[in-house]
XYZ file of C-alpha atoms in Angstrom:
766
model
C 30.325 -14.246 -37.215
C 33.273 -16.181 -38.570
C 36.940 -16.537 -37.937
C 39.405 -18.819 -36.249
C 38.661 -17.725 -32.661
C 34.899 -18.009 -32.437
C 32.132 -20.542 -32.889
C 29.427 -19.905 -35.430
C 26.170 -21.818 -35.971
C 27.720 -23.687 -38.847
C 31.150 -24.580 -37.552
C 32.792 -26.122 -34.530
C 36.437 -25.020 -34.188
C 38.953 -27.371 -32.619
C 41.266 -25.225 -30.490
C 44.396 -26.320 -28.726
C 43.092 -27.388 -25.281
C 46.164 -26.009 -23.577
C 45.343 -22.446 -24.565
C 41.723 -22.442 -25.621
C 38.366 -23.793 -24.554
C 35.743 -25.537 -26.559
C 32.583 -23.518 -27.092
C 29.510 -24.921 -25.393
C 27.435 -24.612 -28.534
C 27.448 -27.120 -31.318
C 26.308 -26.753 -34.909
C 22.648 -27.380 -34.040
C 22.347 -25.015 -31.076
C 21.480 -21.916 -33.040
C 18.521 -23.654 -34.587
C 17.110 -24.457 -31.165
C 18.449 -27.989 -30.739
C 20.278 -29.261 -27.686
C 23.513 -27.515 -26.727
C 26.912 -29.085 -27.088
C 28.802 -30.789 -24.268
C 29.674 -28.974 -21.086
C 33.344 -28.332 -20.410
C 34.939 -31.228 -18.637
C 36.353 -29.085 -15.845
C 32.906 -27.686 -15.020
C 31.758 -24.150 -14.240
C 34.303 -21.681 -12.818
C 32.931 -21.571 -9.298
C 36.165 -20.296 -7.780
C 36.256 -17.416 -10.258
C 32.615 -16.639 -9.452
C 33.448 -16.677 -5.746
C 36.312 -14.264 -6.368
C 34.061 -11.978 -8.426
C 31.393 -11.956 -5.724
C 34.013 -11.313 -3.050
C 35.398 -8.315 -4.935
C 31.887 -6.927 -5.345
C 31.268 -7.437 -1.640
C 34.494 -5.586 -0.848
C 33.320 -2.643 -2.966
C 29.994 -2.561 -1.151
C 31.665 -2.788 2.255
C 33.978 0.127 1.411
C 30.942 2.240 0.517
C 28.616 0.841 3.199
C 26.351 3.088 5.258
C 27.536 3.291 8.887
C 23.998 3.528 10.234
C 20.385 3.505 9.126
C 18.961 5.198 6.033
C 15.896 7.162 5.063
C 12.637 5.637 3.848
C 12.106 1.988 4.848
C 15.649 1.203 6.017
C 14.932 2.093 9.635
C 11.703 0.112 9.667
C 13.408 -3.035 8.363
C 16.437 -2.724 10.642
C 14.196 -2.203 13.665
C 11.805 -5.053 12.856
C 14.722 -7.409 12.227
C 16.195 -6.479 15.603
C 12.989 -7.022 17.592
C 11.373 -9.641 15.314
C 8.612 -7.192 14.540
C 6.320 -7.008 11.539
C 7.014 -4.321 8.912
C 4.391 -2.860 6.607
C 2.253 -5.289 4.566
C 2.838 -7.901 3.315
C 5.115 -8.277 6.339
C 8.228 -9.824 4.684
C 8.601 -12.687 7.199
C 11.528 -14.326 5.383
C 13.519 -11.124 5.580
C 12.714 -10.540 9.251
C 13.726 -14.046 10.338
C 16.758 -14.260 8.048
C 17.971 -10.852 9.205
C 17.493 -11.799 12.873
C 19.578 -14.948 12.368
C 22.191 -12.875 10.539
C 22.310 -10.407 13.427
C 22.893 -13.254 15.860
C 25.631 -14.843 13.761
C 27.529 -11.563 13.387
C 27.022 -10.451 16.998
C 30.505 -11.589 18.150
C 32.083 -9.120 15.704
C 30.858 -6.205 17.813
C 29.375 -4.372 14.832
C 26.303 -2.207 15.322
C 22.903 -3.630 14.448
C 22.558 -1.223 11.519
C 25.935 -2.149 10.034
C 25.168 -5.856 10.344
C 21.852 -5.487 8.521
C 23.461 -3.285 5.872
C 26.059 -6.016 5.399
C 23.197 -8.428 4.698
C 22.145 -6.227 1.777
C 25.733 -6.073 0.571
C 26.238 -9.827 0.862
C 23.032 -10.829 -0.923
C 23.782 -8.468 -3.809
C 27.330 -9.819 -3.990
C 26.015 -13.403 -4.075
C 23.713 -12.366 -6.916
C 26.728 -10.927 -8.740
C 28.590 -14.219 -8.305
C 25.775 -16.269 -9.799
C 25.313 -13.833 -12.665
C 29.059 -14.258 -13.291
C 28.345 -17.953 -13.881
C 25.417 -17.141 -16.164
C 27.471 -14.682 -18.200
C 30.421 -17.074 -18.399
C 28.149 -19.859 -19.615
C 27.037 -17.687 -22.542
C 30.260 -15.870 -23.466
C 32.098 -19.200 -23.743
C 30.335 -19.466 -27.065
C 31.685 -16.092 -28.151
C 35.378 -16.655 -27.454
C 37.752 -19.595 -27.511
C 40.362 -18.635 -24.965
C 39.722 -19.499 -21.358
C 40.916 -16.173 -19.959
C 38.718 -14.271 -22.422
C 35.618 -16.019 -21.106
C 36.587 -15.216 -17.541
C 37.358 -11.601 -18.416
C 34.050 -11.226 -20.274
C 32.109 -12.660 -17.338
C 34.033 -10.357 -15.018
C 33.124 -7.321 -17.101
C 29.483 -8.421 -17.031
C 29.569 -8.783 -13.258
C 31.221 -5.401 -12.808
C 28.621 -3.643 -14.937
C 25.720 -5.350 -13.206
C 26.967 -4.674 -9.690
C 27.964 -1.022 -10.214
C 24.745 0.102 -11.877
C 23.641 3.060 -9.761
C 20.503 1.621 -8.178
C 22.091 -1.788 -7.572
C 25.099 -0.238 -5.862
C 23.086 2.334 -3.917
C 20.631 -0.263 -2.618
C 23.440 -2.664 -1.667
C 25.085 -0.297 0.811
C 22.118 0.147 3.137
C 19.192 -2.177 3.779
C 16.587 0.287 2.551
C 14.439 -2.497 1.095
C 14.224 -6.276 1.095
C 14.885 -6.492 -2.625
C 18.534 -7.578 -2.570
C 17.421 -10.964 -1.238
C 15.016 -11.273 -4.150
C 17.734 -10.256 -6.612
C 19.912 -13.015 -5.180
C 17.095 -15.528 -5.675
C 16.611 -14.400 -9.284
C 20.324 -14.873 -9.982
C 20.448 -18.314 -8.344
C 17.326 -19.472 -10.206
C 18.834 -18.282 -13.493
C 21.964 -20.334 -12.913
C 19.958 -23.393 -11.814
C 17.942 -23.157 -15.031
C 21.065 -23.256 -17.186
C 22.571 -26.072 -15.127
C 19.406 -28.113 -15.504
C 19.521 -27.545 -19.251
C 23.109 -28.770 -19.402
C 22.463 -31.840 -17.209
C 18.881 -32.676 -18.086
C 19.772 -36.133 -19.404
C 21.412 -37.103 -16.115
C 19.400 -39.020 -13.500
C 17.951 -36.713 -10.839
C 18.572 -33.529 -12.837
C 15.030 -32.359 -12.131
C 16.183 -31.653 -8.602
C 17.710 -28.464 -9.966
C 14.262 -27.347 -11.144
C 12.741 -28.272 -7.806
C 15.309 -26.199 -5.947
C 14.619 -23.283 -8.287
C 10.877 -23.613 -7.719
C 11.290 -23.787 -3.947
C 13.501 -20.690 -3.906
C 10.940 -18.763 -5.941
C 8.069 -19.701 -3.636
C 10.069 -19.204 -0.451
C 11.302 -15.900 -1.844
C 7.725 -14.741 -2.265
C 7.543 -14.547 1.546
C 10.377 -12.037 1.336
C 8.860 -10.061 -1.545
C 6.918 -10.893 -4.701
C 9.910 -9.705 -6.743
C 11.271 -13.208 -6.145
C 8.499 -14.624 -8.353
C 9.579 -12.648 -11.419
C 11.841 -15.360 -12.940
C 8.909 -17.802 -13.024
C 7.686 -16.866 -16.563
C 11.216 -17.138 -17.953
C 11.773 -20.459 -16.202
C 8.467 -21.859 -17.453
C 9.086 -20.903 -21.076
C 12.682 -22.126 -20.827
C 11.511 -25.571 -19.665
C 8.967 -25.742 -22.490
C 11.635 -24.874 -25.062
C 14.394 -27.089 -23.707
C 12.652 -30.206 -22.435
C 8.914 -30.100 -21.754
C 8.854 -33.836 -21.132
C 10.186 -33.194 -17.629
C 6.780 -31.757 -16.774
C 5.229 -35.169 -17.395
C 7.323 -36.825 -14.733
C 5.177 -37.834 -11.805
C 8.113 -37.521 -9.429
C 8.426 -33.826 -10.269
C 4.885 -33.083 -9.143
C 4.982 -35.401 -6.127
C 7.953 -33.482 -4.773
C 7.122 -30.088 -6.247
C 3.709 -29.554 -4.657
C 4.926 -30.142 -1.074
C 7.845 -27.798 -1.738
C 5.439 -25.075 -2.834
C 3.349 -25.530 0.298
C 6.470 -25.592 2.452
C 7.716 -22.337 0.935
C 4.392 -20.562 1.419
C 4.143 -21.816 5.001
C 6.818 -19.318 6.048
C 4.044 -16.718 6.147
C 2.694 -18.505 9.235
C 5.325 -16.520 11.114
C 3.137 -13.417 10.736
C 0.115 -14.403 12.869
C 2.316 -16.219 15.399
C 4.497 -13.191 16.018
C 1.622 -10.723 15.767
C -0.197 -12.498 18.592
C 2.761 -11.654 20.843
C 2.071 -7.938 20.268
C 5.552 -6.609 19.370
C 5.985 -2.847 19.538
C 6.113 -2.699 15.708
C 3.253 -4.829 14.430
C 2.020 -3.252 11.216
C -1.253 -4.587 9.907
C -1.534 -6.681 13.077
C -2.180 -9.946 11.175
C -3.408 -11.859 14.223
C -5.720 -14.818 13.600
C -8.263 -16.398 15.926
C -7.693 -19.929 14.617
C -4.829 -21.857 13.053
C -7.194 -23.012 10.303
C -8.023 -19.451 9.310
C -4.339 -18.586 9.245
C -3.517 -21.603 7.079
C -6.302 -20.817 4.610
C -5.096 -17.221 4.290
C -1.497 -18.338 3.745
C -2.179 -21.042 1.179
C -4.779 -18.994 -0.702
C -2.385 -16.022 -0.768
C -4.900 -13.876 1.077
C -7.911 -14.697 -1.079
C -9.817 -16.042 1.933
C -9.315 -17.139 5.515
C -8.247 -15.037 8.496
C -9.249 -11.459 7.538
C -6.357 -9.610 9.174
C -3.719 -11.905 7.678
C -5.473 -11.975 4.306
C -5.540 -8.178 4.196
C -1.861 -8.085 5.061
C -0.871 -10.521 2.330
C -3.019 -8.695 -0.215
C -1.766 -5.271 0.943
C -5.375 -4.101 1.232
C -4.288 -1.175 3.398
C -2.835 0.611 0.357
C -5.929 0.304 -1.859
C -3.884 0.216 -5.053
C -6.057 -0.150 -8.177
C -5.631 -3.122 -10.511
C -3.190 -2.859 -13.407
C -6.096 -2.438 -15.820
C -6.868 0.928 -14.200
C -3.804 2.932 -15.166
C -2.711 5.578 -12.652
C -0.764 7.343 -15.387
C -0.483 6.822 -19.119
C 1.613 3.813 -20.060
C 3.818 6.124 -22.110
C 4.509 8.210 -18.997
C 5.272 5.054 -17.012
C 7.709 3.855 -19.664
C 9.397 7.262 -19.604
C 9.692 6.928 -15.839
C 11.488 3.596 -16.315
C 13.787 5.143 -18.923
C 14.563 7.962 -16.503
C 15.782 5.421 -13.973
C 17.665 3.457 -16.636
C 19.366 6.736 -17.554
C 20.743 6.986 -14.001
C 22.432 3.604 -14.007
C 25.613 3.963 -16.020
C 26.947 7.486 -15.402
C 24.866 9.105 -12.660
C 27.619 11.570 -11.832
C 27.842 12.909 -15.373
C 24.941 15.270 -14.713
C 23.289 16.159 -11.399
C 19.844 16.511 -12.962
C 17.485 13.642 -12.251
C 15.760 14.175 -15.595
C 16.626 12.166 -18.722
C 18.096 13.773 -21.818
C 21.043 15.405 -20.053
C 24.810 14.841 -19.967
C 24.308 11.118 -19.353
C 22.569 10.430 -22.659
C 25.592 9.158 -24.582
C 26.423 6.639 -21.851
C 22.785 5.599 -21.574
C 22.540 4.912 -25.291
C 25.874 3.052 -25.238
C 24.829 0.650 -22.509
C 21.321 0.270 -23.900
C 22.859 -0.860 -27.201
C 25.416 -3.092 -25.482
C 22.633 -4.865 -23.577
C 20.700 -5.460 -26.789
C 23.894 -6.670 -28.408
C 24.385 -9.062 -25.514
C 20.955 -10.588 -26.098
C 21.662 -10.885 -29.813
C 25.042 -12.510 -29.182
C 23.392 -15.000 -26.821
C 20.862 -15.795 -29.538
C 23.648 -16.509 -32.008
C 25.596 -18.903 -29.788
C 23.020 -20.310 -27.364
C 19.396 -19.812 -28.343
C 17.793 -21.532 -25.385
C 19.791 -19.402 -22.959
C 18.853 -16.375 -25.049
C 15.177 -17.292 -24.701
C 15.485 -17.388 -20.916
C 17.428 -14.130 -20.714
C 15.109 -12.338 -23.145
C 11.946 -13.319 -21.281
C 13.524 -12.434 -17.939
C 14.656 -9.046 -19.251
C 11.179 -8.366 -20.670
C 9.504 -9.262 -17.362
C 11.925 -7.104 -15.352
C 11.380 -4.078 -17.605
C 8.191 -3.648 -19.628
C 6.306 -6.313 -17.709
C 7.191 -4.766 -14.371
C 6.288 -1.276 -15.576
C 2.831 -2.530 -16.520
C 2.318 -4.507 -13.313
C 3.522 -1.808 -10.904
C 1.227 0.775 -12.499
C 2.899 3.795 -10.941
C 1.483 7.265 -10.805
C 3.370 9.976 -12.653
C 7.024 9.962 -11.671
C 8.133 12.047 -8.724
C 10.230 14.396 -10.878
C 8.454 14.006 -14.246
C 5.428 15.735 -15.775
C 5.271 18.785 -13.479
C 2.400 20.046 -15.610
C 0.258 17.200 -14.232
C -1.093 18.681 -11.025
C -3.562 17.707 -8.371
C -3.438 15.626 -5.195
C -2.029 12.103 -5.392
C -1.134 12.308 -9.093
C 2.605 11.755 -8.553
C 4.617 9.168 -6.670
C 5.860 10.507 -3.333
C 9.443 9.508 -4.153
C 11.582 8.049 -6.907
C 10.869 4.341 -7.417
C 14.013 3.138 -9.191
C 14.612 0.472 -6.524
C 11.735 -1.611 -7.899
C 13.833 -2.221 -11.016
C 17.029 -3.230 -9.208
C 16.972 -6.785 -10.586
C 16.391 -5.546 -14.125
C 19.260 -3.081 -13.900
C 21.657 -5.749 -12.611
C 20.577 -8.098 -15.388
C 20.964 -5.386 -18.017
C 24.484 -4.698 -16.808
C 25.273 -8.396 -17.228
C 23.809 -8.350 -20.729
C 25.804 -5.218 -21.552
C 28.949 -7.052 -20.426
C 28.079 -9.903 -22.756
C 27.637 -7.407 -25.576
C 30.980 -5.865 -24.709
C 32.587 -9.312 -24.803
C 31.124 -9.928 -28.261
C 32.554 -6.590 -29.405
C 35.943 -7.600 -28.037
C 35.772 -10.953 -29.853
C 34.911 -9.271 -33.156
C 37.741 -6.773 -32.824
C 40.241 -9.489 -31.996
C 39.237 -11.449 -35.088
C 40.119 -8.496 -37.284
C 43.783 -9.053 -36.437
C 45.826 -12.070 -37.481
C 48.201 -11.947 -34.530
C 47.789 -14.578 -31.773
C 48.081 -11.654 -29.360
C 45.049 -9.946 -30.873
C 42.773 -10.666 -27.878
C 45.308 -9.038 -25.579
C 45.827 -5.992 -27.793
C 42.079 -5.416 -28.176
C 41.257 -6.098 -24.529
C 41.276 -2.367 -23.573
C 37.741 -2.245 -24.965
C 36.719 -3.936 -21.716
C 37.703 -0.772 -19.877
C 34.244 0.522 -20.831
C 33.002 -1.687 -18.005
C 34.735 0.672 -15.562
C 32.548 3.650 -16.518
C 29.759 3.000 -13.979
C 32.336 2.325 -11.261
C 33.902 5.736 -11.746
C 30.819 7.748 -12.621
C 28.559 6.336 -9.908
C 30.946 6.270 -6.955
C 30.066 9.634 -5.412
C 26.357 9.095 -5.986
C 25.988 5.471 -4.905
C 28.326 5.442 -1.915
C 26.849 5.880 1.553
C 30.169 5.775 3.403
C 30.183 8.219 6.302
C 26.518 9.150 5.875
C 25.134 9.610 9.388
C 22.407 12.017 8.283
C 19.362 9.709 8.753
C 20.428 8.714 12.246
C 21.313 12.242 13.347
C 18.055 13.608 11.943
C 16.124 11.134 14.086
C 18.266 11.865 17.120
C 17.805 15.617 16.817
C 14.053 15.309 16.352
C 13.584 12.938 19.292
C 15.768 14.994 21.609
C 13.610 18.052 20.822
C 10.756 16.412 22.722
C 10.015 16.619 26.415
C 9.572 13.407 28.423
C 6.561 11.219 27.613
C 5.618 13.356 24.634
C 3.368 12.437 21.766
C 4.631 13.390 18.317
C 2.400 13.240 15.265
C 4.473 12.504 12.173
C 3.675 13.005 8.518
C 5.407 10.155 6.699
C 8.208 7.619 6.453
C 11.167 9.916 7.062
C 9.948 11.514 10.279
C 8.673 8.144 11.538
C 10.866 5.162 10.686
C 14.200 6.724 11.741
C 12.595 7.485 15.126
C 11.547 3.835 15.409
C 15.101 2.808 14.633
C 16.559 5.032 17.329
C 14.029 3.835 19.902
C 14.031 0.095 19.181
C 17.635 -0.457 18.088
C 19.657 2.139 20.000
C 17.219 2.409 22.919
C 17.002 6.220 22.783
C 13.856 8.035 23.977
C 11.542 5.058 24.203
C 9.318 7.189 26.430
C 8.142 9.154 23.377
C 5.024 7.909 21.572
C 5.482 8.280 17.823
C 2.117 8.521 16.060
C 1.935 8.001 12.288
C -0.945 10.216 11.232
C -1.952 8.155 8.200
C -2.059 4.926 10.187
C -4.852 6.332 12.365
C -7.169 5.521 9.444
C -6.663 1.808 10.098
C -8.596 -0.294 12.595
C -5.525 -1.770 14.306
C -3.143 1.141 14.844
C -5.073 3.342 17.342
C -5.730 0.300 19.519
C -2.042 -0.623 19.458
C -1.114 2.843 20.661
C -3.728 2.585 23.374
C -2.256 -0.706 24.626
C 1.391 0.367 24.469
C 0.785 3.576 26.442
C -1.443 2.033 29.112
C -0.275 2.038 32.761
C 2.243 -0.725 33.235
C 3.249 -0.708 29.556
C 4.312 2.908 29.117
C 8.074 2.807 28.637
C 10.092 4.980 31.052
C 12.413 7.899 30.364
C 15.974 6.583 30.418
C 19.408 7.311 29.026
C 20.247 10.496 27.176
C 16.788 11.985 27.520
C 16.949 11.651 31.287
C 20.198 13.633 31.300
C 18.678 16.444 29.249
C 15.242 16.733 30.832
C 14.051 16.499 34.409
C 11.960 13.355 34.563
C 8.275 13.982 35.428
C 6.009 11.271 36.850
C 5.100 8.434 34.501
C 1.660 9.123 32.928
C -1.201 7.423 34.720
C -3.422 6.775 31.704
C -3.245 5.776 28.079
C -3.154 8.368 25.294
C -6.610 7.159 24.259
C -8.899 6.845 27.255
C -11.955 5.337 25.529
C -13.216 1.799 25.126
C -11.760 -0.088 22.131
C -15.212 -0.718 20.678
C -15.777 3.030 20.497
C -12.484 3.514 18.676
C -13.615 0.977 16.091
C -16.799 2.957 15.498
C -15.061 6.239 14.610
C -15.704 7.165 10.976
C -15.252 10.110 8.658
C -18.062 12.581 8.155
C -19.320 16.142 8.427
C -20.227 17.513 11.852
C -23.946 17.585 12.547
C -23.463 20.482 14.952
C -20.770 22.723 16.409
C -17.973 20.834 18.144
C -15.799 22.233 20.944
C -12.754 20.249 22.062
C -11.197 21.326 25.395
C -7.425 21.071 25.804
C -6.870 22.088 29.461
C -6.975 25.925 29.300
C -7.750 25.989 25.603
C -10.951 25.205 23.710
C -10.790 24.618 19.939
C -14.086 24.908 18.079
C -15.196 23.401 14.774
C -18.410 24.713 13.198
C -21.272 22.575 11.951
C -20.562 21.049 8.541
C -16.801 20.724 9.087
C -15.571 17.474 7.557
C -13.297 15.427 9.809
C -11.916 12.084 8.695
C -11.182 9.155 11.001
C -7.544 10.039 11.652
C -8.402 13.663 12.464
C -11.111 12.650 14.913
C -8.900 10.091 16.649
C -5.992 12.557 16.772
C -8.216 15.145 18.462
C -9.307 12.585 21.031
C -5.700 11.562 21.673
C -4.695 15.174 22.262
C -7.688 15.705 24.536
C -6.868 12.616 26.594
C -3.133 13.367 26.812
C -2.651 17.061 27.555
C -1.919 17.668 31.191
C 0.186 14.516 31.491
C 1.936 14.386 28.135
C 3.288 17.230 25.972
C 1.924 17.096 22.425
C 4.204 17.752 19.454
C 3.957 17.719 15.673
C 6.838 17.046 13.302
C 5.864 20.219 11.431
C 3.092 22.778 11.260
C 2.091 21.373 7.889
C 0.020 18.216 7.674
C -2.189 17.172 10.551
C -1.523 20.200 12.751
C -2.659 22.528 9.980
C -5.644 20.329 9.100
C -6.861 20.473 12.707
C -6.513 24.251 12.820
C -3.937 24.156 15.618
C -1.024 26.024 14.033
C -1.663 29.283 15.915
C -0.874 27.436 19.144
C 2.328 25.931 17.784
C 5.652 26.824 19.422
C 8.937 25.569 17.973
C 11.167 23.583 20.270
C 14.108 23.003 17.961
C 12.957 20.807 15.070
C 9.544 19.950 16.554
C 6.424 22.057 17.086
C 4.814 21.884 20.517
C 1.116 22.432 21.007
C 0.956 25.135 23.690
C -2.462 24.944 25.306
C -2.050 28.306 26.997
C -3.703 31.400 25.625
C -1.015 33.074 23.525
C -3.139 36.229 23.171
C -2.240 37.051 26.769
C 1.194 37.897 28.167
C 4.063 36.327 26.252
C 5.549 33.487 28.322
C 9.152 33.822 29.360
C 11.587 32.609 26.719
C 9.078 32.846 23.857
C 10.270 34.852 20.832
C 8.434 35.292 17.582
C 10.352 35.096 14.324
C 9.980 37.793 11.698
C 7.243 37.321 9.079
C 9.940 36.997 6.404
C 11.171 33.725 7.906
C 7.795 32.276 8.799
C 6.665 34.241 11.829
C 6.591 31.180 14.112
C 6.834 31.304 17.880
C 10.048 29.842 19.315
C 11.006 28.667 22.753
C 14.329 30.411 22.300
C 16.328 29.148 25.322
C 15.443 25.517 24.674
C 16.012 25.774 20.918
C 19.371 27.451 21.455
C 20.391 24.748 23.942
C 19.326 21.978 21.575
C 21.088 23.505 18.579
C 24.335 24.356 20.375
C 24.775 21.430 22.754
C 22.571 18.512 21.715
C 22.034 18.346 17.967
C 24.329 16.431 15.639
C 24.717 17.398 11.998
C 26.846 14.627 10.479
C 26.031 14.263 6.805
C 24.353 17.664 6.576
C 27.402 19.941 6.436
C 29.977 19.865 3.627
C 28.112 17.207 1.706
C 29.391 16.198 -1.726
C 26.169 14.645 -3.019
C 22.625 14.414 -1.679
C 21.441 11.926 -4.257
C 17.760 11.513 -3.328
C 15.897 14.672 -4.299
C 12.718 13.387 -2.652
C 14.366 13.760 0.778
C 15.857 17.238 0.366
C 13.233 18.553 2.769
C 15.359 17.038 5.558
C 18.425 19.289 5.050
C 15.990 22.118 4.334
C 14.607 21.752 7.879
C 18.095 22.420 9.228
C 18.626 25.336 6.855
C 15.315 26.899 7.911
C 16.075 26.304 11.585
C 19.481 28.015 11.305
C 17.950 31.021 9.513
C 15.060 31.307 11.984
C 17.317 30.889 14.997
C 19.558 33.609 13.616
C 16.495 35.831 13.252
C 15.178 35.285 16.792
C 18.748 35.366 18.088
C 19.175 38.912 16.842
C 16.013 39.859 18.741
C 17.307 38.104 21.863
C 20.802 39.570 21.874
C 22.846 36.699 20.440
C 26.535 37.586 20.096
C 28.189 38.145 16.707
C 30.142 34.913 16.900
C 26.970 32.906 17.360
C 25.217 34.723 14.530
C 28.204 34.181 12.240
C 28.255 30.448 13.001
C 24.543 30.158 12.259
C 25.019 31.999 8.976
C 27.796 29.589 7.966
C 25.639 26.616 8.976
C 22.741 27.977 6.954
C 24.929 28.243 3.851
C 26.190 24.703 4.352
C 22.684 23.272 4.871
C 21.429 25.174 1.830
C 24.203 23.717 -0.305
C 23.231 20.233 0.825
C 19.566 20.978 0.118
C 20.554 21.988 -3.415
C 22.295 18.659 -3.933
C 25.738 19.082 -2.398
C 29.056 20.230 -3.814
C 28.887 17.779 -6.730
C 25.144 17.374 -6.989
C 23.834 20.922 -7.285
C 22.337 21.952 -10.644
C 24.942 23.633 -12.781
C 27.792 21.590 -11.303
C 29.236 18.435 -12.782
C 29.622 15.221 -10.892
C 32.510 12.843 -11.098
């Protein structure tokens, strides 16, 4: 690199200070020596604030108006009630979100919108700090003040509009935006320490960075990811700081203070909140402290298991769940989504997005190279951080085969249950920033090819490339007006009679129900039972306590208006001693087993294998029928495993276990669908009432894009229901207008299931 407008390793230009800025790199920087002097007017904090504010405005304009699928409902609900989400419990998020809810309460916004705004704000703060990081580097590429600001702005725009970053910043699906913010702040603190390391007290910047990393670990371990880059950066820039006694005297207490936030878990768990996953209650404060400060290696067993995520039994990274090549391809698939998701609706790589993917891959590499040329120590930090957030994270996470990749790999539990791009959110934001730096270098090179003083202005249109993700990702990343997750939960809950049990199959027929119950207060009388959680020691006992006389929550609100309220149940759903629940284990039956359900007896022959959750579910049904209706979210899953599908009757979206003998006279209102549409029994009057007068379908009709292919079973439920209701309606004398409306609904739901108007295969997004 050479020319009048840029700094090279061997020259230090002397620009006119009224129009240009001095580069931060001196003649020795490229060889690894100390950087040149910092600009006298300091970092552009106001410009960074403006950049972050503009990013926040974009996220607010595309913000979800309610909850989302997957973990969003769980996190919104636990924040609202100060509950404990799934292990490791994320106490920093829960407390921070609760404080945020309280601060924003006077605005009158819904709980869901306030929590979604927390995701938007933390991502926007991250964008602001990455603006400072990018500006600090690109100052060595250009000499004009406005060019540095424009280059940093382009970097911020690319990082904040990458598909996963944008999509995860418009609904609080995960806790990761807080960790991304911490990574960005730590990165800026590292560069500031480097610039001010000769000043008295400069090590405070490192101490703050260390504290944020450790405190962030109580939000999610993603917050720890900048630690390798920070450590290597300190060793390269000034390892002597590590010999300062004052650093360790203050650093160790800060580490302990940050970790101590996990003490929230056993304290809150002991109060038995309605959502208390893992139930990390400890008998003694000493055991809790040992578990916290050993990171779950010893101490209180329940808390230790929570911190170590023992419940999920994930193998160590040395035992690969898929080939490393397949895992790298999975990462590339997600990288391929980031820059032009709307260019091709297919989720697979190697489609219409390829040219944009290659462009931004090269620009990011160019950004790292440009940083190396003008500021090698910063380049070391950014390179290590990028490596950790990409290849390092792929190795550590050790995913199974990708949800939509390698269809030829078959068998149970060989694929991830959903796309996992959100784990790489920090890496994608960073890569966008690097791509912006590469774009700025390209701009600087082009401007040097012209002798005119207006060359930077004439060549500035190259920065318009930074607008590509903004335009190409808008329809796919935006969640504006998406009420589908909330309405799905509402429709499913309202399908259930008072004081029902409903056995669910996974996150999306569980967490949205929790949200509706705990946040909006709808149908708290219903007991939602997560089938998989019955394998744990804590969950069945929680359900037993929460449904005991005196703790069973009453039927109130909208459910009371729809259903005639029966008496409150007089016993728990599990009428056995807790010690007997603990003793239930999986195994084959040593003899024939008959389980009576009022007028029905279900038999299991000798040798039948029943696992813990199946045995406990059978006992719950046995102890509940007569006082509580029993429902399943679908006939698949647990209902099918227990051999109960022949007694299933559809009440709208849910399947009720009818303990009457269906081989006798057909009960009034029961209609059986044709074999071609499943052949299920329907309670036709109730289903028709629910569909016509109760259900809400916002976000399911006339949908432009249904971006997450791993949740398309949700709109498919509505499509199947419309088709089946049309079928049984013909048998029951439904009028032509009703049949026509159902047919139109079915077409609309099917289109959404296929991806929406812009997201269906064969269409092109915009």
